[in-house]
Short mmCIF file of C-alpha atoms and ligand atoms in Angstrom, two decimals:
data_model
loop_
_atom_site.label_atom_id
_atom_site.label_comp_id
_atom_site.label_asym_id
_atom_site.label_seq_id
_atom_site.Cartn_x
_atom_site.Cartn_y
_atom_site.Cartn_z
CA MET A 213 134.17 149.94 43.28
CA LEU A 214 137.97 149.13 42.95
CA LYS A 215 139.15 150.85 46.30
CA GLY A 216 140.85 148.69 48.90
CA LYS A 217 141.17 145.45 46.38
CA LYS A 218 144.27 143.85 46.95
CA ILE A 219 145.89 143.02 43.35
CA ILE A 220 149.15 141.33 41.95
CA LEU A 221 149.48 142.29 38.48
CA ALA A 222 151.60 139.72 36.66
CA VAL A 223 154.15 140.59 33.60
CA THR A 224 155.24 138.32 31.13
CA GLY A 225 158.01 139.53 28.36
CA SER A 226 156.11 140.70 25.64
CA ILE A 227 156.26 144.26 24.22
CA ALA A 228 152.62 144.78 25.65
CA ALA A 229 154.67 145.53 28.83
CA TYR A 230 155.62 148.41 28.66
CA LYS A 231 151.26 148.79 28.67
CA SER A 232 151.15 147.16 32.16
CA ALA A 233 153.44 150.89 33.72
CA LEU A 234 150.04 152.43 32.97
CA LEU A 235 147.91 149.62 33.70
CA CYS A 236 149.73 149.79 37.40
CA ARG A 237 149.22 153.83 37.40
CA GLU A 238 145.33 153.61 36.91
CA LEU A 239 144.67 151.05 39.51
CA ILE A 240 146.39 152.89 41.94
CA LYS A 241 144.31 155.63 40.43
CA ALA A 242 141.17 153.48 41.49
CA GLY A 243 142.46 153.26 44.41
CA CYS A 244 143.61 149.57 44.47
CA GLU A 245 146.78 148.15 46.09
CA VAL A 246 148.96 146.63 43.42
CA LYS A 247 152.37 144.57 44.20
CA VAL A 248 154.11 143.43 40.92
CA VAL A 249 155.27 140.35 39.87
CA MET A 250 157.81 140.19 36.70
CA THR A 251 159.76 137.36 35.27
CA ASP A 252 163.31 138.47 34.34
CA ALA A 253 162.17 138.83 30.41
CA ALA A 254 159.06 141.07 31.25
CA GLN A 255 161.98 142.98 32.64
CA HIS A 256 163.61 143.44 29.09
CA PHE A 257 160.33 145.96 28.38
CA VAL A 258 159.94 147.81 31.13
CA SER A 259 162.02 148.42 34.12
CA ALA A 260 161.18 146.93 38.44
CA LEU A 261 162.42 149.92 39.22
CA THR A 262 159.81 151.39 37.13
CA MET A 263 156.77 149.00 38.44
CA SER A 264 158.02 149.83 41.96
CA THR A 265 157.88 153.49 41.69
CA LEU A 266 154.08 153.41 40.56
CA SER A 267 152.53 150.67 42.92
CA ALA A 268 155.15 152.01 45.82
CA ASN A 269 155.98 148.64 46.68
CA THR A 270 158.82 146.21 46.17
CA VAL A 271 158.75 144.59 43.21
CA TYR A 272 158.68 140.12 43.30
CA SER A 273 160.77 139.28 40.65
CA ASP A 274 163.21 135.87 40.39
CA TRP A 275 166.00 138.27 40.70
CA GLU A 276 164.61 139.98 43.53
CA ASN A 277 164.68 136.73 44.97
CA GLY A 278 167.82 135.62 44.35
CA LYS A 279 168.58 138.49 47.23
CA SER A 280 166.26 138.08 49.64
CA TRP A 281 163.65 134.80 50.37
CA THR A 282 159.79 136.34 49.93
CA ASN A 283 157.02 134.06 49.98
CA HIS A 284 154.64 133.54 47.04
CA VAL A 285 152.39 131.76 49.04
CA ASP A 286 151.55 134.90 51.47
CA LEU A 287 151.98 137.21 48.06
CA GLY A 288 149.08 134.45 46.95
CA LEU A 289 147.13 134.40 49.91
CA TRP A 290 147.38 138.58 50.25
CA ALA A 291 145.45 139.06 47.20
CA ASP A 292 142.00 139.44 46.11
CA LEU A 293 142.74 139.44 41.97
CA MET A 294 145.59 137.93 40.16
CA ILE A 295 145.97 139.69 36.81
CA ILE A 296 148.72 138.79 34.25
CA ALA A 297 148.69 140.99 31.43
CA PRO A 298 150.77 140.51 29.27
CA ALA A 299 150.15 137.07 29.41
CA THR A 300 152.58 135.27 26.74
CA ALA A 301 152.47 132.66 25.15
CA ASN A 302 155.05 130.71 27.13
CA THR A 303 153.44 131.57 30.53
CA ILE A 304 149.75 130.34 29.35
CA ALA A 305 151.30 127.38 28.63
CA LYS A 306 152.84 127.41 31.84
CA MET A 307 149.60 128.10 33.69
CA ALA A 308 147.80 125.55 31.81
CA GLN A 309 150.05 122.63 32.46
CA GLY A 310 150.82 124.03 36.01
CA GLN A 311 154.81 124.69 35.62
CA CYS A 312 156.62 126.27 38.39
CA ASP A 313 160.05 127.39 36.92
CA ASN A 314 159.77 130.90 38.53
CA MET A 315 158.27 133.55 40.98
CA LEU A 316 155.25 134.72 38.96
CA MET A 317 154.39 130.99 38.11
CA ALA A 318 154.85 130.16 41.72
CA THR A 319 152.66 132.84 43.12
CA TYR A 320 149.86 132.29 40.16
CA LEU A 321 150.06 128.10 41.68
CA SER A 322 149.23 129.31 45.34
CA ALA A 323 146.92 132.16 44.31
CA LYS A 324 143.30 131.50 45.62
CA CYS A 325 141.80 134.24 44.57
CA PRO A 326 140.26 135.06 40.73
CA VAL A 327 143.12 135.25 37.42
CA ILE A 328 141.77 137.13 34.89
CA PHE A 329 144.65 137.21 32.02
CA ALA A 330 145.54 139.81 28.42
CA PRO A 331 147.03 137.56 25.75
CA ALA A 332 149.56 139.39 24.12
CA MET A 333 150.96 137.97 21.18
CA ASP A 334 151.93 137.69 17.27
CA ARG A 335 148.83 136.04 15.54
CA ASP A 336 150.08 133.26 14.12
CA MET A 337 151.23 132.06 17.68
CA TRP A 338 148.02 133.50 19.01
CA ILE A 339 145.89 131.51 16.30
CA HIS A 340 148.57 127.81 16.30
CA SER A 341 146.10 124.80 18.01
CA ALA A 342 147.88 124.94 20.87
CA THR A 343 147.76 128.49 22.22
CA GLN A 344 144.05 128.06 21.20
CA HIS A 345 144.10 124.62 23.21
CA ASN A 346 145.97 126.24 26.55
CA ILE A 347 143.38 129.13 25.96
CA ARG A 348 140.32 126.78 26.73
CA THR A 349 141.85 124.78 29.78
CA LEU A 350 142.63 127.94 31.15
CA LEU A 351 138.75 128.87 30.79
CA SER A 352 138.07 125.93 32.07
CA TYR A 353 139.88 126.79 35.02
CA GLY A 354 137.29 129.51 35.66
CA HIS A 355 140.18 132.32 35.30
CA ARG A 356 138.57 134.81 32.98
CA MET A 357 140.66 136.07 29.53
CA ILE A 358 140.72 139.92 28.19
CA PRO A 359 140.22 139.11 24.53
CA VAL A 360 143.11 140.08 22.27
CA GLY A 361 141.97 142.76 20.63
CA TYR A 362 139.80 143.83 22.83
CA GLY A 363 140.52 147.25 22.51
CA PHE A 364 139.95 147.19 18.54
CA LEU A 365 136.42 145.51 18.43
CA ALA A 366 135.20 148.65 19.13
CA SER A 367 137.76 150.81 17.13
CA GLY A 368 136.56 148.38 14.31
CA LEU A 369 140.09 147.99 13.91
CA THR A 370 142.07 144.31 13.60
CA GLY A 371 143.86 143.86 16.63
CA ASP A 372 144.46 139.95 16.40
CA GLY A 373 146.66 139.34 19.14
CA ARG A 374 147.32 143.09 20.94
CA MET A 375 146.85 143.68 24.32
CA ALA A 376 143.40 145.53 25.51
CA GLU A 377 144.02 148.82 26.55
CA PRO A 378 145.25 149.85 30.17
CA ALA A 379 142.17 151.14 30.43
CA GLU A 380 140.19 148.81 28.94
CA ILE A 381 141.75 146.50 31.68
CA VAL A 382 140.47 148.44 34.71
CA GLN A 383 136.78 148.54 33.47
CA TYR A 384 137.13 144.91 32.81
CA VAL A 385 138.05 144.91 36.27
CA THR A 386 135.22 147.17 37.19
CA ASP A 387 132.77 145.38 35.51
CA PHE A 388 133.97 142.19 36.80
CA TYR A 389 133.32 143.13 40.58
CA THR A 390 129.87 144.53 39.69
CA GLU A 391 128.78 141.07 38.32
CA SER A 392 130.73 139.05 40.80
CA LEU A 393 128.10 140.91 43.54
CA ALA A 394 124.98 140.47 41.12
CA LEU A 395 123.61 137.18 42.73
CA ALA A 396 125.61 137.16 46.03
CA GLY A 397 123.22 136.29 48.96
CA LYS A 398 121.16 133.94 46.51
CA LYS A 399 121.06 130.27 46.86
CA ILE A 400 120.77 128.59 43.28
CA MET A 401 119.65 125.14 42.40
CA ILE A 402 120.97 123.79 39.26
CA THR A 403 120.06 120.25 38.24
CA ALA A 404 122.56 119.05 35.71
CA GLY A 405 123.89 116.22 33.49
CA PRO A 406 121.72 112.61 32.47
CA THR A 407 120.14 109.96 34.38
CA TYR A 408 121.00 106.24 34.45
CA GLU A 409 118.31 103.85 34.84
CA ALA A 410 119.72 100.37 36.00
CA ILE A 411 118.56 97.44 34.09
CA ASP A 412 120.79 95.18 36.13
CA PRO A 413 123.99 95.35 37.86
CA VAL A 414 126.08 96.78 34.64
CA ARG A 415 123.53 98.06 31.96
CA PHE A 416 121.25 101.07 32.19
CA ILE A 417 119.08 103.35 29.65
CA GLY A 418 120.36 106.38 29.72
CA ASN A 419 121.45 109.68 27.23
CA TYR A 420 123.78 111.07 25.32
CA SER A 421 123.89 114.47 27.96
CA SER A 422 127.57 115.81 28.78
CA GLY A 423 126.13 117.78 31.46
CA LYS A 424 128.16 120.70 29.98
CA MET A 425 124.75 123.06 29.88
CA GLY A 426 124.32 122.72 33.95
CA TYR A 427 127.78 123.13 34.60
CA GLU A 428 128.50 125.92 32.80
CA LEU A 429 125.86 127.72 34.23
CA ALA A 430 126.64 127.04 37.45
CA GLN A 431 129.98 128.41 37.18
CA VAL A 432 128.69 131.59 36.06
CA CYS A 433 126.03 131.79 38.88
CA ALA A 434 129.07 131.18 41.49
CA GLU A 435 131.13 133.63 39.68
CA HIS A 436 128.66 136.60 40.24
CA GLY A 437 128.35 135.53 43.99
CA GLY A 438 125.74 132.61 43.85
CA GLU A 439 125.81 130.20 46.23
CA VAL A 440 124.54 127.22 43.81
CA VAL A 441 123.62 123.38 44.29
CA LEU A 442 124.75 121.51 41.56
CA ILE A 443 122.73 118.06 41.38
CA SER A 444 123.85 116.73 38.67
CA GLY A 445 123.79 112.73 37.19
CA PRO A 446 126.75 111.01 35.74
CA SER A 447 128.77 113.34 33.93
CA LYS A 448 132.66 113.46 33.71
CA LEU A 449 133.06 116.76 34.31
CA THR A 450 133.55 118.47 37.69
CA VAL A 451 133.63 121.61 39.50
CA THR A 452 136.12 123.88 40.98
CA HIS A 453 134.80 127.28 42.55
CA SER A 454 134.03 127.24 45.96
CA ASN A 455 130.24 128.68 45.43
CA ILE A 456 129.25 125.12 43.75
CA LYS A 457 128.31 122.22 45.98
CA LEU A 458 127.97 119.23 43.60
CA ILE A 459 125.37 116.15 44.71
CA ARG A 460 125.92 113.21 42.27
CA VAL A 461 123.20 111.23 41.27
CA ILE A 462 122.47 107.89 38.76
CA SER A 463 118.97 107.58 38.51
CA ALA A 464 115.59 110.61 38.24
CA GLN A 465 114.81 109.24 41.87
CA GLU A 466 117.94 109.81 43.47
CA MET A 467 118.15 112.94 41.29
CA TYR A 468 114.44 114.08 42.56
CA GLN A 469 115.37 113.46 46.52
CA ALA A 470 118.13 115.88 46.55
CA ALA A 471 116.52 118.81 44.77
CA ASP A 472 113.52 117.68 47.18
CA VAL A 473 115.85 119.25 49.73
CA VAL A 474 117.60 121.47 48.22
CA PHE A 475 114.06 123.02 46.63
CA ASP A 476 112.54 124.95 49.33
CA THR A 477 115.15 127.43 50.46
CA SER A 478 116.68 128.40 46.97
CA ASP A 479 116.05 131.87 45.25
CA PHE A 480 116.50 130.10 41.66
CA VAL A 481 115.86 127.11 40.28
CA ILE A 482 117.72 125.94 36.72
CA PHE A 483 116.33 122.80 35.29
CA ALA A 484 119.46 121.72 33.06
CA ALA A 485 119.41 117.84 33.74
CA ALA A 486 118.39 115.76 30.67
CA VAL A 487 115.90 112.94 32.96
CA ALA A 488 115.19 110.02 32.07
CA ASP A 489 111.24 109.92 31.13
CA TYR A 490 111.06 105.80 32.24
CA ARG A 491 113.23 103.48 34.08
CA PRO A 492 113.11 99.82 33.84
CA GLU A 493 110.02 98.39 36.17
CA HIS A 494 112.42 95.91 38.00
CA VAL A 495 116.72 95.88 38.16
CA ALA A 496 117.70 92.68 37.70
CA PRO A 497 119.77 91.67 40.71
CA ASN A 498 121.98 89.72 38.25
CA LYS A 499 123.88 90.12 34.90
CA ILE A 500 120.81 89.56 32.68
CA LYS A 501 122.07 86.51 30.70
CA LYS A 502 121.16 85.80 26.57
CA LYS A 503 119.20 83.34 26.10
CA GLU A 504 115.71 84.61 23.40
CA ASP A 505 115.82 85.73 20.69
CA ASN A 506 113.84 88.62 21.29
CA PHE A 507 113.95 90.60 24.84
CA SER A 508 111.65 93.44 26.15
CA ILE A 509 112.12 95.52 29.07
CA SER A 510 108.87 96.85 31.39
CA LEU A 511 109.00 100.66 31.95
CA VAL A 512 108.20 102.75 33.97
CA LYS A 513 107.34 106.71 34.10
CA ASN A 514 109.98 108.21 36.41
CA ILE A 515 109.00 111.12 38.40
CA ASP A 516 108.81 114.84 36.56
CA ILE A 517 111.32 116.00 38.62
CA ALA A 518 110.37 119.63 37.66
CA ALA A 519 106.92 119.67 37.32
CA THR A 520 106.46 118.13 41.03
CA LEU A 521 108.58 120.87 42.33
CA GLY A 522 107.24 123.70 40.48
CA LYS A 523 103.83 123.02 42.01
CA ARG A 524 104.87 124.45 45.18
CA LYS A 525 106.54 126.78 43.54
CA LYS A 526 106.75 129.77 45.91
CA GLU A 527 106.10 134.01 44.81
CA ASN A 528 109.65 134.72 45.48
CA GLN A 529 110.84 131.67 43.71
CA LEU A 530 111.91 131.92 39.94
CA MET A 531 111.98 128.65 38.04
CA VAL A 532 113.79 128.12 34.59
CA GLY A 533 113.52 125.44 32.51
CA PHE A 534 115.18 123.40 29.05
CA ALA A 535 113.51 121.78 26.31
CA LEU A 536 114.95 120.03 23.39
CA GLU A 537 113.27 119.14 20.39
CA THR A 538 113.05 118.00 17.18
CA ASP A 539 109.93 119.23 16.17
CA ASN A 540 106.87 121.86 16.69
CA GLU A 541 109.59 123.86 18.93
CA ILE A 542 108.29 126.87 19.66
CA SER A 543 104.57 125.01 20.72
CA HIS A 544 106.01 122.10 22.75
CA ALA A 545 108.76 124.37 24.78
CA ILE A 546 105.53 126.71 25.75
CA GLN A 547 103.72 123.75 26.65
CA LYS A 548 106.43 122.84 28.57
CA LEU A 549 106.60 126.10 30.14
CA HIS A 550 103.01 126.45 31.12
CA LYS A 551 102.62 123.09 32.54
CA LYS A 552 105.57 123.00 34.87
CA ASN A 553 104.83 126.09 35.98
CA MET A 554 107.87 127.68 34.89
CA ASP A 555 109.06 131.71 34.77
CA PHE A 556 111.21 131.24 31.05
CA ILE A 557 111.94 128.28 29.02
CA VAL A 558 115.54 127.88 26.90
CA LEU A 559 114.46 126.05 24.19
CA ASN A 560 117.41 124.44 21.47
CA SER A 561 116.26 122.87 19.15
CA LEU A 562 118.02 119.54 17.52
CA ASN A 563 117.39 120.88 13.90
CA ASP A 564 119.99 123.62 14.97
CA PRO A 565 123.13 122.68 13.52
CA GLY A 566 126.15 122.82 16.67
CA ALA A 567 123.23 123.40 19.29
CA GLY A 568 122.06 120.57 21.88
CA PHE A 569 123.23 117.25 23.64
CA MET A 570 127.32 116.42 22.43
CA HIS A 571 128.33 119.67 21.61
CA ASP A 572 130.29 123.10 23.28
CA THR A 573 128.26 125.59 21.31
CA ASN A 574 124.07 126.02 21.46
CA LYS A 575 121.80 128.20 19.63
CA ILE A 576 118.82 128.80 22.15
CA THR A 577 115.50 130.59 21.99
CA ILE A 578 114.32 132.23 25.68
CA ILE A 579 110.50 131.94 25.93
CA ASP A 580 109.04 133.88 29.26
CA ASN A 581 105.75 133.18 31.00
CA LYS A 582 104.75 136.90 29.98
CA GLY A 583 104.83 135.94 26.36
CA ASN A 584 108.12 137.31 25.47
CA GLU A 585 110.46 135.33 22.67
CA VAL A 586 113.99 136.11 22.85
CA SER A 587 116.57 134.71 20.29
CA TYR A 588 120.36 133.79 20.82
CA GLY A 589 122.84 133.40 17.89
CA LEU A 590 125.36 129.61 18.00
CA LYS A 591 127.47 130.68 21.52
CA ASN A 592 129.58 128.22 23.30
CA LYS A 593 128.01 126.93 26.59
CA ARG A 594 129.75 129.31 28.48
CA ASP A 595 128.37 132.25 27.33
CA VAL A 596 125.26 130.67 26.49
CA ALA A 597 125.19 130.50 30.01
CA GLY A 598 125.93 134.05 30.29
CA ASP A 599 123.47 134.79 28.76
CA ILE A 600 120.49 132.72 30.80
CA VAL A 601 122.08 134.42 33.67
CA ASP A 602 121.80 137.63 32.49
CA TYR A 603 117.56 136.48 31.42
CA ILE A 604 117.84 135.88 35.38
CA LEU A 605 119.42 138.98 36.50
CA LYS A 606 116.46 141.08 34.09
CA PHE A 607 113.50 139.08 34.71
CA LYS A 608 111.34 140.63 36.46
CA LYS A 609 108.21 138.54 38.46
N1 CTP H 7 112.19 117.72 32.88
C1 CTP H 7 112.67 117.06 35.09
N2 CTP H 7 112.51 115.88 34.76
C2 CTP H 7 111.76 114.35 34.32
C3 CTP H 7 111.82 115.04 33.03
C4 CTP H 7 111.37 116.61 32.84
O1 CTP H 7 112.84 118.03 36.36
N3 CTP H 7 111.74 113.56 34.99
C5 CTP H 7 112.54 118.61 33.14
C6 CTP H 7 113.63 118.97 32.29
O2 CTP H 7 115.50 118.62 33.42
C7 CTP H 7 113.63 120.53 31.71
C8 CTP H 7 112.71 120.45 31.35
O3 CTP H 7 112.36 119.50 32.35
O4 CTP H 7 113.98 121.39 32.36
C9 CTP H 7 112.09 119.79 30.00
O5 CTP H 7 112.92 118.34 29.40
P1 CTP H 7 112.31 117.59 28.49
O6 CTP H 7 113.39 116.55 28.55
O7 CTP H 7 112.14 118.41 27.87
O8 CTP H 7 110.29 117.52 28.68
P2 CTP H 7 109.61 116.34 29.06
O9 CTP H 7 108.61 116.94 30.13
O10 CTP H 7 110.11 114.42 29.33
O11 CTP H 7 108.14 115.76 27.88
P3 CTP H 7 109.27 115.45 27.05
O12 CTP H 7 110.39 113.94 26.32
O13 CTP H 7 108.14 114.23 26.16
O14 CTP H 7 109.30 116.01 25.48
#
């Protein structure tokens, strides 16, 4: 799986840098081509000569750079993957902010490949809000983190702040490549966000959906190698992954028109949008002035995008929907599953604290059309998206 992969191993100044030498050797053993970039601080813990000997390549560093010009852009473009191990709190902060004060950061900023980082620091630094904030920022860039204490989780010991063991990092990278092929060649359409239904030029009927769940699903599908079309209602979020094509729409009708075009060529379709069920019958051409004490707007039903497209779903297509319910959750979700011809439906109940709109977390139950029902714990939406994509991958028609 790793044979022939071109890897930049970036080493920063932590005591865990000694493990990078072993990591380098493991990667070479697995058939990778490794080029090492080190900070000056890292060289207090492991020498450039060691890393150069193990990688059988020149080591890139600021010291070396003082003697000869090294093109960090070429190095960034050469790589299939950049592994930053150990990643210190300082380097993590610089990555979050895009600072460029050494060869390692210059390489990082010019790299076009996926980035995996393995933090290493003491516990207090790790739990500091600033570090945690920076970590969230890096995850939002689509980078992967090998959690601190990763190697300790299995052993039952506590390992807060400790870098994962080299063998575990290699395993993580292998899993990364295995999973990154799981949706290769598949086309995935995802609807996300709220819809805004215009009342007049300055007002609309909308809902509190942030779009987060749909955007996370798009990211996870893209990371698994899928070709994603994300049709999003108004959302502050954006996408960075090159496998995601973002189509922005405003209203339910626009969302339907976009989905109608993309649907037939999609292998998997996920309806994660919170579509407004009704829209004003008439949109006032000018701002409505305040006059009467009571004012009412006549509403007409919007098209049900999932139900309409579900009618022409083909044998080889898989359709996933969402249901956000406040009462009789399971039976309402099952009704929607069948009415809209879905393969499975993801239920989130507004009665669960931390689930649904306006939260970074979600708690779901998946109900499929074969009668299976699986409940998951409260997780961040990225991990929830991972569970949903795993369900898609395991789902046999
Ligand atoms: N959906 C859709 N188009 C609509 C309404 C809903 O595609 N006009 C999709 C949603 O994206 C979701 C599923 O249908 O995957 C269920 O949405 P939900 O709002 O929970 O259900 P509704 O059918 O609108 O029923 P109700 O609002 O009465 O609960």
